[in-house]
Coordinates of C-alpha atoms (C1' of nucleotides) in Angstrom, one line a residue:
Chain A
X1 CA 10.0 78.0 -36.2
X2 CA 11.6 80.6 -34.1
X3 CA 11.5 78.6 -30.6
X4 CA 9.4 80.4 -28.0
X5 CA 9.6 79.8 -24.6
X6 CA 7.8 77.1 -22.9
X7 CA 6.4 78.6 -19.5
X8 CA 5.0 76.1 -17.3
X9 CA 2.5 76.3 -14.6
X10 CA 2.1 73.3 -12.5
X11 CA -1.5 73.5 -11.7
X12 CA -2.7 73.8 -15.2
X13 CA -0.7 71.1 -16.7
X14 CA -1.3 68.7 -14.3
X15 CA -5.4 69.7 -14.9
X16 CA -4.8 69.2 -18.6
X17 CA -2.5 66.4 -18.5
X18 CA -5.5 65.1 -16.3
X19 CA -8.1 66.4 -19.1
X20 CA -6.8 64.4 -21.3
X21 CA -5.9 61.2 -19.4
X22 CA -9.6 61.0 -18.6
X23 CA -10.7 61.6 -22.1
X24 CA -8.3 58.9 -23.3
X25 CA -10.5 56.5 -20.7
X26 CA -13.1 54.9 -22.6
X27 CA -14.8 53.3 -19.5
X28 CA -14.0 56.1 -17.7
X29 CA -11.2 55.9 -14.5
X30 CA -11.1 56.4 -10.7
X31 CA -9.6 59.1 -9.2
X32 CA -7.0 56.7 -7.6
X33 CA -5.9 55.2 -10.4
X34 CA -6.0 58.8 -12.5
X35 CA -3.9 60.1 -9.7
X36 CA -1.5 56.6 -9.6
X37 CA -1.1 56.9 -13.7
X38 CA -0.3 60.7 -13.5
X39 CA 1.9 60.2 -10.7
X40 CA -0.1 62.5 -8.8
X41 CA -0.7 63.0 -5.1
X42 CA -4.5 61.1 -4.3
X43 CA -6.1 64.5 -2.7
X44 CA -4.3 66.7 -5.5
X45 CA -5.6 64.9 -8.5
X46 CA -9.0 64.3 -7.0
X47 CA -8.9 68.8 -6.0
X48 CA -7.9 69.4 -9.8
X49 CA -10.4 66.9 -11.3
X50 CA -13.2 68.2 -8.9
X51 CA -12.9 71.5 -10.2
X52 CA -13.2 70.1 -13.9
X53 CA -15.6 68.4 -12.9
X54 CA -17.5 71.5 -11.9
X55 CA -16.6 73.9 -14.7
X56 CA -18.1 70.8 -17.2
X57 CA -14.4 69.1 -18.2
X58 CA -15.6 65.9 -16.9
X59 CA -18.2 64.0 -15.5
X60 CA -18.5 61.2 -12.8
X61 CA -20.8 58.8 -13.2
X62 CA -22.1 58.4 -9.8
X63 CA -22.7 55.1 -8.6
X64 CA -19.3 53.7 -10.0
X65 CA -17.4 56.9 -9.4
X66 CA -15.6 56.7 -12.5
X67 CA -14.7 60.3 -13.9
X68 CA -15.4 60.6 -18.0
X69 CA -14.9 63.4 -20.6
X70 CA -17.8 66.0 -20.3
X71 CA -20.1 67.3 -22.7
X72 CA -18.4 71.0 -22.0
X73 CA -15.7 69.6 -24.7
X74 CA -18.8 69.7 -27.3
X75 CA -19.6 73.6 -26.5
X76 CA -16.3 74.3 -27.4
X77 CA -16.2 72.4 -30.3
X78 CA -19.0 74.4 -31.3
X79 CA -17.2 77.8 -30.6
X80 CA -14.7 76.1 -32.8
X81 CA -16.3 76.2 -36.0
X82 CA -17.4 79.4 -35.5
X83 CA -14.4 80.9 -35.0
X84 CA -13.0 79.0 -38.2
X85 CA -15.4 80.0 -40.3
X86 CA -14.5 76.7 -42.1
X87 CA -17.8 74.8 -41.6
X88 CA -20.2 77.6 -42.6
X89 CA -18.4 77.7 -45.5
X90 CA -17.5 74.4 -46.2
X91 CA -21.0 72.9 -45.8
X92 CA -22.8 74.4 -48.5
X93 CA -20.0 73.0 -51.0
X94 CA -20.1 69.5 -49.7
X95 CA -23.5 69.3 -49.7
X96 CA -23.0 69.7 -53.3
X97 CA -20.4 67.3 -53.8
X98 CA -22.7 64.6 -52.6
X99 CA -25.3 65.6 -54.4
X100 CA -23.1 65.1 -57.0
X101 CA -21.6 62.5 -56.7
X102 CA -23.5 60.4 -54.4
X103 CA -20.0 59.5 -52.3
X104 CA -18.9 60.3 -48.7
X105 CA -17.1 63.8 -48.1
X106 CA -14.8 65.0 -45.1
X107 CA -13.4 67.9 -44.3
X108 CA -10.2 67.7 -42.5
X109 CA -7.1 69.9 -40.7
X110 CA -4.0 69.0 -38.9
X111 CA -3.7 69.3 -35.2
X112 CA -0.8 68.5 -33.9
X113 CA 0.9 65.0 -36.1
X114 CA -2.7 64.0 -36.8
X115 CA -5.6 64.1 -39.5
X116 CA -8.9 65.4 -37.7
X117 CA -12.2 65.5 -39.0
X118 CA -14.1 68.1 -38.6
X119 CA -16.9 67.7 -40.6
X120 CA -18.7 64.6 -43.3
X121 CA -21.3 64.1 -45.1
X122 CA -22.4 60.6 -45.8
X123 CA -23.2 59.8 -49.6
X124 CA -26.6 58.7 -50.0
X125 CA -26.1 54.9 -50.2
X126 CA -22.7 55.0 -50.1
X127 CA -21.1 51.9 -48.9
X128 CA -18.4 53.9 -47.1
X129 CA -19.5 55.5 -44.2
X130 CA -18.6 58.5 -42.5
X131 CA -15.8 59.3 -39.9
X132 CA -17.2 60.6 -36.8
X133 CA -16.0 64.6 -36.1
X134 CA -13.2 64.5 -34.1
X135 CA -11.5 61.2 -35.3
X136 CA -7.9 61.2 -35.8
X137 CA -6.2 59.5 -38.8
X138 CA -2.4 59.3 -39.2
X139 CA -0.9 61.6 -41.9
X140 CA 0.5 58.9 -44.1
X141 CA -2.0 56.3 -44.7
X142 CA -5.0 58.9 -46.2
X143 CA -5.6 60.9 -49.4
X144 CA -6.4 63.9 -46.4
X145 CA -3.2 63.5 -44.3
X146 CA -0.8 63.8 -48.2
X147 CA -2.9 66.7 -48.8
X148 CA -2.6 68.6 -45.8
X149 CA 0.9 68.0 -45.6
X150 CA 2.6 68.4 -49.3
X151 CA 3.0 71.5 -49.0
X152 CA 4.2 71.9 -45.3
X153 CA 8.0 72.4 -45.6
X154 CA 9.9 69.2 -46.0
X155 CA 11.8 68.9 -42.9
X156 CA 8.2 69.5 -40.7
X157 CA 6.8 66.2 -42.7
X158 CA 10.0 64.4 -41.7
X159 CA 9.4 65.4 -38.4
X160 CA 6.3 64.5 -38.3
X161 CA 6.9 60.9 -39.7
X162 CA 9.4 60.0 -37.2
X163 CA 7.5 60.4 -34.3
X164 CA 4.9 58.4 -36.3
X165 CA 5.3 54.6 -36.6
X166 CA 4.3 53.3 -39.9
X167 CA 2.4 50.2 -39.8
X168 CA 0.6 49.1 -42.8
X169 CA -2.4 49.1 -42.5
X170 CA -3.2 47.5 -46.2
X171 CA -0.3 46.2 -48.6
X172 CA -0.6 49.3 -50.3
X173 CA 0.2 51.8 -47.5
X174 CA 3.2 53.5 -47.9
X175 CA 5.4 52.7 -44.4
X176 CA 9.0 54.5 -45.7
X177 CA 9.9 58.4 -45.2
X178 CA 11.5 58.9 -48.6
X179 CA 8.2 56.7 -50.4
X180 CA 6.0 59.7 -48.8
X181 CA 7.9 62.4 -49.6
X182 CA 8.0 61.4 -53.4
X183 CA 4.4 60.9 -53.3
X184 CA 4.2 64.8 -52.1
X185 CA 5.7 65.7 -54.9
X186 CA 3.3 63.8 -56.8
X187 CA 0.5 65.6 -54.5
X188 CA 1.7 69.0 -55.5
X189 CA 2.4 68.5 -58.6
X190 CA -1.6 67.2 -59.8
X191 CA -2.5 69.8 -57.0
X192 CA -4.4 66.7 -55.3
X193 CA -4.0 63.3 -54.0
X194 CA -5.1 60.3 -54.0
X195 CA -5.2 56.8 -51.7
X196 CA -5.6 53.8 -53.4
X197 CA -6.0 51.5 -50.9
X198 CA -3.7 52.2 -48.8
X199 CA -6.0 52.9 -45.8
X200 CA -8.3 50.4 -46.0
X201 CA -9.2 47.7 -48.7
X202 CA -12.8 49.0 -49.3
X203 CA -11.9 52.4 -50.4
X204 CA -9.9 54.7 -52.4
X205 CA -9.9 58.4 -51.5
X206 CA -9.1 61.8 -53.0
X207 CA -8.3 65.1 -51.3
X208 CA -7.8 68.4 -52.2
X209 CA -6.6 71.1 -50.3
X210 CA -8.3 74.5 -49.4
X211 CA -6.0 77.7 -48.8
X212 CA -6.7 80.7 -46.9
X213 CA -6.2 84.3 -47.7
X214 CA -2.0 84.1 -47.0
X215 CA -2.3 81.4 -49.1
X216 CA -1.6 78.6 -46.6
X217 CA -3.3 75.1 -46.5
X218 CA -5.3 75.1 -43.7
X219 CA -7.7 72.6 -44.5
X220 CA -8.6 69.7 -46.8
X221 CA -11.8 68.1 -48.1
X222 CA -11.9 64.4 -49.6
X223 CA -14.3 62.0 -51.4
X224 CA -14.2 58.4 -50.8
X225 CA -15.5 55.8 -53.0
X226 CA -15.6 52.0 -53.0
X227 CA -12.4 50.9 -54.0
X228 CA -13.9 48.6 -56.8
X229 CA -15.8 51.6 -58.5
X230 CA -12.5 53.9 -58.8
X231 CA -12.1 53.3 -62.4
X232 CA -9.7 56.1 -64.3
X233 CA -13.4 57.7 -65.1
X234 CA -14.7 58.0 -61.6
X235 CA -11.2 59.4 -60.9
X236 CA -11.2 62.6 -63.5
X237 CA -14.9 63.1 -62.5
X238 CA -14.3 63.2 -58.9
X239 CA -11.2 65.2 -59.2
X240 CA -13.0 67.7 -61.6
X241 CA -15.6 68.1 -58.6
X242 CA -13.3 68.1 -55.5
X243 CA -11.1 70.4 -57.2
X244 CA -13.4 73.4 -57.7
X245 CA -15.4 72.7 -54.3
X246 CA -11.9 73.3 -52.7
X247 CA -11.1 76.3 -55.1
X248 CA -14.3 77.5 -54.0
X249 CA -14.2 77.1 -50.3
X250 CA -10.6 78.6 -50.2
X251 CA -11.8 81.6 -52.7
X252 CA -15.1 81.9 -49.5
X253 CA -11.8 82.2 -47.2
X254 CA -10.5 85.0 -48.7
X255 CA -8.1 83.0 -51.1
X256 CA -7.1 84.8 -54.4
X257 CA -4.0 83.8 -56.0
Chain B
X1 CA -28.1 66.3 -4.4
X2 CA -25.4 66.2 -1.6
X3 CA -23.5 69.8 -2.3
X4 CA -20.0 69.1 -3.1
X5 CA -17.4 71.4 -1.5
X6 CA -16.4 73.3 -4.4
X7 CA -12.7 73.3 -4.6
X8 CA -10.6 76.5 -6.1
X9 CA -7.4 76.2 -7.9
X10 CA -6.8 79.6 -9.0
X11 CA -4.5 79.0 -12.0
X12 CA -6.8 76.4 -13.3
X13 CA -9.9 78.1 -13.2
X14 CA -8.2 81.3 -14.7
X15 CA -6.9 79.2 -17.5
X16 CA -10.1 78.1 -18.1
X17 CA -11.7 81.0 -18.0
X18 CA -9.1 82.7 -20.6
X19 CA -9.8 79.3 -23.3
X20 CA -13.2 79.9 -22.9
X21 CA -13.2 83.7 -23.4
X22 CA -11.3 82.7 -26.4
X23 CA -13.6 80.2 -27.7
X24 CA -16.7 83.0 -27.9
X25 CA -14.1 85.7 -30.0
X26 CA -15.6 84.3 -33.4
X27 CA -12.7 87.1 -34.3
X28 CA -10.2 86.0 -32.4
X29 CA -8.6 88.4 -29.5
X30 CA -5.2 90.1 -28.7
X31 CA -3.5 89.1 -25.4
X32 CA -4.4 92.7 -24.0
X33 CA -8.0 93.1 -24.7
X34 CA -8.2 89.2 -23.5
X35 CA -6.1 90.7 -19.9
X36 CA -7.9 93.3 -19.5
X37 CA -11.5 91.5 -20.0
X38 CA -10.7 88.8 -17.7
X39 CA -8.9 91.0 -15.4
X40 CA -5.7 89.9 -15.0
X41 CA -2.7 91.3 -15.4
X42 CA -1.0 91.1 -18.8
X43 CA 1.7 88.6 -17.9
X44 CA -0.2 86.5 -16.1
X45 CA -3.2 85.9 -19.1
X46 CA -0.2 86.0 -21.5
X47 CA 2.1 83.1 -19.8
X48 CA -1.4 81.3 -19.1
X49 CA -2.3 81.4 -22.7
X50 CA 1.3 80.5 -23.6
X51 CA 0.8 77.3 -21.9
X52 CA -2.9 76.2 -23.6
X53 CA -1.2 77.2 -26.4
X54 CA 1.7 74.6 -26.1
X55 CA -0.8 72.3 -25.2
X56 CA -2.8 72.7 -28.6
X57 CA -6.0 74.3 -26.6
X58 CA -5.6 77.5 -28.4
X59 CA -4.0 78.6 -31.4
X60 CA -2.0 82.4 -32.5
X61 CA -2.0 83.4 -35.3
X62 CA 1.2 85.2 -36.2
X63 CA 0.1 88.1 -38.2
X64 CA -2.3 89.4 -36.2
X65 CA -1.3 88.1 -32.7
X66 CA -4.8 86.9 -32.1
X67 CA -5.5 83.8 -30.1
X68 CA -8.4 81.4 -31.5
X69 CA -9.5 78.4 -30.2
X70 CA -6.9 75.2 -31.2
X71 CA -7.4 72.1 -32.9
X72 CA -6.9 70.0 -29.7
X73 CA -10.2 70.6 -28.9
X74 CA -11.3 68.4 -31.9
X75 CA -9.2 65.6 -31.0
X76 CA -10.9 65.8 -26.9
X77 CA -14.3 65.6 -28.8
X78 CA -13.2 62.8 -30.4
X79 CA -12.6 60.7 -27.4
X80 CA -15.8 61.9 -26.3
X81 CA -16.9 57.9 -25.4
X82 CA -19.9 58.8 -24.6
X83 CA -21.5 60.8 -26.7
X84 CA -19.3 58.9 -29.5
X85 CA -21.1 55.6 -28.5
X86 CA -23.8 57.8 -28.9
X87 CA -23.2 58.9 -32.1
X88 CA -22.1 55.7 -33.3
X89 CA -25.4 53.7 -32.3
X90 CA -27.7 56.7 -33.4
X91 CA -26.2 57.5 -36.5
X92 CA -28.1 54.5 -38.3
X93 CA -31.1 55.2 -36.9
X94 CA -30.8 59.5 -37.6
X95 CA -29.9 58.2 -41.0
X96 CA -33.2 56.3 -41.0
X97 CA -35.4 58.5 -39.7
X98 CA -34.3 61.2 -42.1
X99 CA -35.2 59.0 -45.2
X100 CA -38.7 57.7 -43.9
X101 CA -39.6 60.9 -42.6
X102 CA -37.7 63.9 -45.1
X103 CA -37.2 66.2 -41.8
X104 CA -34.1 67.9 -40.2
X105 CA -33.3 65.6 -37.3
X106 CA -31.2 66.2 -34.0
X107 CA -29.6 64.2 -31.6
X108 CA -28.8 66.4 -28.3
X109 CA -27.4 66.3 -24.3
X110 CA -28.2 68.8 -22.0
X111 CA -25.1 70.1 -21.0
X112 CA -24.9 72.7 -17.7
X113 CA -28.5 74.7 -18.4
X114 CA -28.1 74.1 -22.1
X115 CA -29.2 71.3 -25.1
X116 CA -26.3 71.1 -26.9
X117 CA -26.4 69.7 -30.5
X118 CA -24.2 66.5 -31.0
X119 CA -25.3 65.3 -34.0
X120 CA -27.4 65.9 -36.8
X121 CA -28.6 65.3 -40.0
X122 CA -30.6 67.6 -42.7
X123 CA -33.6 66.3 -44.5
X124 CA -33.3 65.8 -48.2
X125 CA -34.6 69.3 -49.7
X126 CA -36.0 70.1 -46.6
X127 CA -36.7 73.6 -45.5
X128 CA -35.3 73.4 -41.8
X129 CA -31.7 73.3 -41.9
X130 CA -29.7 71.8 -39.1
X131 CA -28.3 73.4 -36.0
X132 CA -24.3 73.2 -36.1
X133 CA -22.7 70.5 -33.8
X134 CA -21.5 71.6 -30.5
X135 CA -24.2 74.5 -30.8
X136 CA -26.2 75.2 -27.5
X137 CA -29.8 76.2 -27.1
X138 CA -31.7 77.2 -24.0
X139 CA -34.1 74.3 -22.7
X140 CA -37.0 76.2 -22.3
X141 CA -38.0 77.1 -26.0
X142 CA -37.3 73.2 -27.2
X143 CA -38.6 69.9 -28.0
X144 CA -35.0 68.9 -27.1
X145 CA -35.1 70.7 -23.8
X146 CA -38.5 69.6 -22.9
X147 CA -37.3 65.6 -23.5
X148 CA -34.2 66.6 -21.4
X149 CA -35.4 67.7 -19.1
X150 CA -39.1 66.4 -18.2
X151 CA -37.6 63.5 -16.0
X152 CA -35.0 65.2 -13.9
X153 CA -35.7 66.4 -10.2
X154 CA -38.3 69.2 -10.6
X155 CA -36.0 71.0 -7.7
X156 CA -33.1 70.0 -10.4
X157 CA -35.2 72.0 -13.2
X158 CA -36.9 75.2 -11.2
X159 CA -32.8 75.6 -10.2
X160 CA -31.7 76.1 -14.2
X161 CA -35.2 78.1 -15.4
X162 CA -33.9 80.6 -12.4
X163 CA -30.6 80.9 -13.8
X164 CA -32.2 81.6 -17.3
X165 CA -34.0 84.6 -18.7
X166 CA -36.6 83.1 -20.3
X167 CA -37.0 85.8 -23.1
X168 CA -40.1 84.9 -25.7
X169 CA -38.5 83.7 -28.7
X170 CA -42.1 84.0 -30.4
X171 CA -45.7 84.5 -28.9
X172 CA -45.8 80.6 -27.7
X173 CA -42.8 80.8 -26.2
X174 CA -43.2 79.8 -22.3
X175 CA -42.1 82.4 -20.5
X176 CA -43.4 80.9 -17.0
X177 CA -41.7 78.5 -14.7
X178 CA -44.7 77.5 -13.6
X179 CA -46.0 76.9 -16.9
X180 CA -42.9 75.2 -17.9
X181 CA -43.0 72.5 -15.3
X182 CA -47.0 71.7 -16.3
X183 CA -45.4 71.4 -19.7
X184 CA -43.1 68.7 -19.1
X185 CA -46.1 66.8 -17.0
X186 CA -47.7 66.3 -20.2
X187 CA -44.2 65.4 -21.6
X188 CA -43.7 62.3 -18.5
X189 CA -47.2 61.4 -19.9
X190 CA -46.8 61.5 -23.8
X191 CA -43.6 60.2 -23.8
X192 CA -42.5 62.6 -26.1
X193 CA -42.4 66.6 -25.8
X194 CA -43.4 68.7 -28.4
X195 CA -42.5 72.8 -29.8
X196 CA -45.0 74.4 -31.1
X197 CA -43.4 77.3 -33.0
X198 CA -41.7 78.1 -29.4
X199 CA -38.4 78.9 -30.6
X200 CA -39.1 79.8 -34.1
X201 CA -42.2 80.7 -36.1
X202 CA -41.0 79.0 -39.1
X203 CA -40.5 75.1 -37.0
X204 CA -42.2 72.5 -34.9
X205 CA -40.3 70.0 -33.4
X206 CA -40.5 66.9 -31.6
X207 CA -38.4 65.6 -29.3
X208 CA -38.0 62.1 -27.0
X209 CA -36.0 60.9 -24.8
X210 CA -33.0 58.5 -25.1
X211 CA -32.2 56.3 -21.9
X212 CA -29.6 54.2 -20.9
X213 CA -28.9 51.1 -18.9
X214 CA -29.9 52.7 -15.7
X215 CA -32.8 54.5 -17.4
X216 CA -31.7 57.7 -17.0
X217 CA -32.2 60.0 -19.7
X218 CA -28.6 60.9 -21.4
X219 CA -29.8 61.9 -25.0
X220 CA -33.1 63.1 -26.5
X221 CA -33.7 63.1 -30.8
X222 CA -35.7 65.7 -32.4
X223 CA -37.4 65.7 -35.8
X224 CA -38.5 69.4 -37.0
X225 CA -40.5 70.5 -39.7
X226 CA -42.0 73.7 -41.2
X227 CA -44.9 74.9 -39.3
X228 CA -47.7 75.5 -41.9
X229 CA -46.7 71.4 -42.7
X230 CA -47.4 70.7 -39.0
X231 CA -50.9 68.8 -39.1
X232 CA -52.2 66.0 -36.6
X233 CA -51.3 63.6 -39.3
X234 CA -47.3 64.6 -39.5
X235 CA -47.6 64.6 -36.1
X236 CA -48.6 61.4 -35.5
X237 CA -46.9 60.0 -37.8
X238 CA -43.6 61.6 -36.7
X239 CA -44.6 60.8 -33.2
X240 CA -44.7 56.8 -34.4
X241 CA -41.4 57.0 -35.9
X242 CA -39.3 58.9 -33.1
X243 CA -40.3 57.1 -30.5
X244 CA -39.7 54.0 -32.3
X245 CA -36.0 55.3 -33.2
X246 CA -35.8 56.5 -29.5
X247 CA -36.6 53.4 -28.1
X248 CA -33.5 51.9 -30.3
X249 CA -31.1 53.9 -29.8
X250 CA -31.8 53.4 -26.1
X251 CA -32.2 49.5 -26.0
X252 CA -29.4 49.3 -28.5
X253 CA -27.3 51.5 -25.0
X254 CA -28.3 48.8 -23.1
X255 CA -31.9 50.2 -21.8
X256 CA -33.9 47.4 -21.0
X257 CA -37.1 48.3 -19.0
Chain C
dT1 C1' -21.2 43.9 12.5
dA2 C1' -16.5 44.8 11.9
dG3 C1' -13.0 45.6 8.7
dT4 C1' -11.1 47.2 4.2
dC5 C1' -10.6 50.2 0.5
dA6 C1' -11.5 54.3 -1.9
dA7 C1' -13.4 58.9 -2.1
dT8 C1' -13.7 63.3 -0.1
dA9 C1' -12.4 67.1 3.2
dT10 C1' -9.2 69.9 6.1
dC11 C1' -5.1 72.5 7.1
dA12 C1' -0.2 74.1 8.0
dT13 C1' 3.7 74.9 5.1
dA14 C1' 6.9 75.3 1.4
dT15 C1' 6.6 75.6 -3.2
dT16 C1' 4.7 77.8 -7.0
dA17 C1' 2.2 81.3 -9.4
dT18 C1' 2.1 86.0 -9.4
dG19 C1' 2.6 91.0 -10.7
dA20 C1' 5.9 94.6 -11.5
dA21 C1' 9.0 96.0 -14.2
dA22 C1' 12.3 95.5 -18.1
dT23 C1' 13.0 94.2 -22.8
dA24 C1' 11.9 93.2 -27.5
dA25 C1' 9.3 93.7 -31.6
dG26 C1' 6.3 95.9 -34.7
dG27 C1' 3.7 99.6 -37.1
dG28 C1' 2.4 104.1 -38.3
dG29 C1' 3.4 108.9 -38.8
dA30 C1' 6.4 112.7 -39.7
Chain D
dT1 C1' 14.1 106.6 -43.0
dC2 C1' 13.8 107.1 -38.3
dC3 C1' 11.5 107.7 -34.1
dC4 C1' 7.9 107.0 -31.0
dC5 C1' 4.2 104.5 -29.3
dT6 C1' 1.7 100.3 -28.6
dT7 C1' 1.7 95.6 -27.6
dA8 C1' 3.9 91.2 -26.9
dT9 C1' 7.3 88.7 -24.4
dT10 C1' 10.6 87.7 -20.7
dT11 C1' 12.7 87.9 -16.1
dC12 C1' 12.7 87.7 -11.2
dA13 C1' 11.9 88.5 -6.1
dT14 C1' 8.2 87.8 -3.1
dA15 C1' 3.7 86.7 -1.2
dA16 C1' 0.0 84.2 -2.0
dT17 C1' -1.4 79.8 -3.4
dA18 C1' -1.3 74.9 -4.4
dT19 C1' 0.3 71.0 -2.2
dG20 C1' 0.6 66.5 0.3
dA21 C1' -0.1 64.6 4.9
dT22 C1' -3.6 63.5 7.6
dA23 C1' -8.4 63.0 9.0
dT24 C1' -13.1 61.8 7.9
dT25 C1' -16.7 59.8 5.6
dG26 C1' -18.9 56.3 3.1
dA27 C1' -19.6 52.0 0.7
dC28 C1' -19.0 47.3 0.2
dT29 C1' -17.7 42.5 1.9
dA30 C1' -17.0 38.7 4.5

DNA sequence: TAGTCAATATCATATTATGAAATAAGGGGA
DNA sequence: TCCCCTTATTTCATAATATGATATTGACTA
């Protein structure tokens, strides 16, 4: 928590401020209204998106001009994994668990306030499909976002949660600060958690979390299931499962408490 | 064609550099060893790497001190529009190939000089396993690259085969620029390029291209399978169904020639 | 064909990023 | 336990660099 300081450097947060304004276009954007929306100078944001542009940031799709997220983004993403060691490790086990159990897996961290996947495995047949790598969930509404966060200290998940607006997204969802925090405890007390609905309608979802070798939760995987198959049986069978596949992709991490 | 002036912003295209030097550490690296690699004086890399970490970009780990790629990267690839329309649309038809056929399949961009995986699904009990996402390959070697490649500006092609050293990967690797661009000839002609244990002596591949409403080529899908399995028949076959999913994928991205 | 709007390129100048040097924080050895 | 050595972090004056104004090019429309 110990506050560092925050250095800035124009250039390069204007380029990733850019980055990122670009990547939140879906039909892409013109470089005047990129540089009108960043309250940027026309020839400065069109210099700092050229260069982008040429290192692989971005493309622009020439006959419209418009400037779009570029595929360098998925090289990195590749480096990522790598680096995490998480995937190798984790893929093997979920494989397994769908083998298993025939139901969708993902494979979550937290960046930032958010739930991303980075990795799934659709269940053969499964009715619920897979979220695409990348995605971002909010913390409060998934089985992944209660896991990953349970054992953060408190005051982190309340800060989290107000800079979060809780919409319900089903009449289950829990949309109150003090709701969540109970149902941590819950989380840490089974050592796993559960949505029942509270994301979506058509599914119910469990998550357990994998630790690395100082013991933190770094990561989380889940199983989804239609929500009208997640009898009390399905539930101890799939938190049998989910429970050693995280034990034994923290234990591949170097976990060993 | 038309040569852009390239523009240079030195702090942006230093931070860059330092995020991508970081994203090839599988190990992570000190703020030091990461100066001194990229040449730049301690303070600068270290107030540089300050700032990408603020951002998300990269990520320290307090013990050790070593940078490693961040999580923000996930969420970028996320917002990846195309490639996640992509994945979106070809996900069914992956899924369906995978089942009629039994074969590893890849969906893939060329990216810079390189295919890079975007998606990708492993065969039931098959032998090949699939390449990581985000992982890049060079073009020369491939099924992938060949599709990628075969309808771009020949000028557009000899210029990446001289910026790679086409090592053999296997005695049928092509090793020949020459040889290369007669290879994707029969490619424009086929319809569909084809890796005969180029990269690996283990795999064939084949590989064809996905176009888009302007009908350029923006994606290519692969289907590999063990070598000694590799008879006209699988070919064919395979052939039949890939260019079938291909031509989906591409109508369904709003190819219509 | 002229006129408009947006993208791209050039360039002098002031702002900003820089490197040097100081400080803080660990970690290992005596 | 304490000291020394290494490495990370911070500060700050200055020169190099990024900037915005302006010019040019190009594409589309009426």
């Amino acid at each position: 928590m110990a506050e560092k300081t925050i250095y800035s450097v124009q250039s390069v947060e204007r380029s990733l401020n850019l980055l990122e304004a670009i990547a939140g276009c879906e039909n892409g954007i013109r470089i005047k209204d990129l540089a009108e929306r960043e309250n940027l100078h026309l020839s400065t944001a069109h210099r700092l998106v050229s260069l982008l542009e040429h290192r692989g940031y971005v493309e622009q799709e020439p006959e419209s001009k418009k400037y779009f997220l570029g595929m360098k983004v998925l090289q990195l993403q590749g480096y990522l994994f790598k680096s995490r060691r998480l995937n190798d490790v984790a893929a093997q086990e979920l494989k397994r668990i769908v083998y298993s159990l025939g139901e969708t897996t993902h494979l979550a961290v937290l960046s930032e306030d958010s739930v991303v996947y980075i990795e799934s495995l659709e269940g053969v047949g499964s009715v619920i499909s897979r979220a695409p790598i990348g995605k971002k969930v909010h913390i409060y509404s998934t089985a992944l976002g209660k896991a990953l966060t349970a054992w953060k200290p408190q005051d982190e998940v309340e800060r989290i949660l107000h800079r979060t607006e809780m919409a319900p997204k089903t009449p289950n969802t829990i949309t109150d600060v003090q709701a969540y925090l109970n149902e941590l405890s819950k989380v840490k007390l089974n050592g796993y958690a559960v949505d029942r609905q509270e994301h979506s309608m058509i599914s119910c979802c469990i998550a357990a979390p994998i630790r690395d070798h100082r013991n933190e939760v770094v990561a989380a995987v889940s199983v989804s299931c239609p929500a009208h198959d997640f009898t009390k049986e399905s539930e101890d069978r799939i938190v049998r499962e989910l429970m050693s596949t995280a034990y034994n992709i923290s234990v591949k991490l170097g976990y060993s408490h």
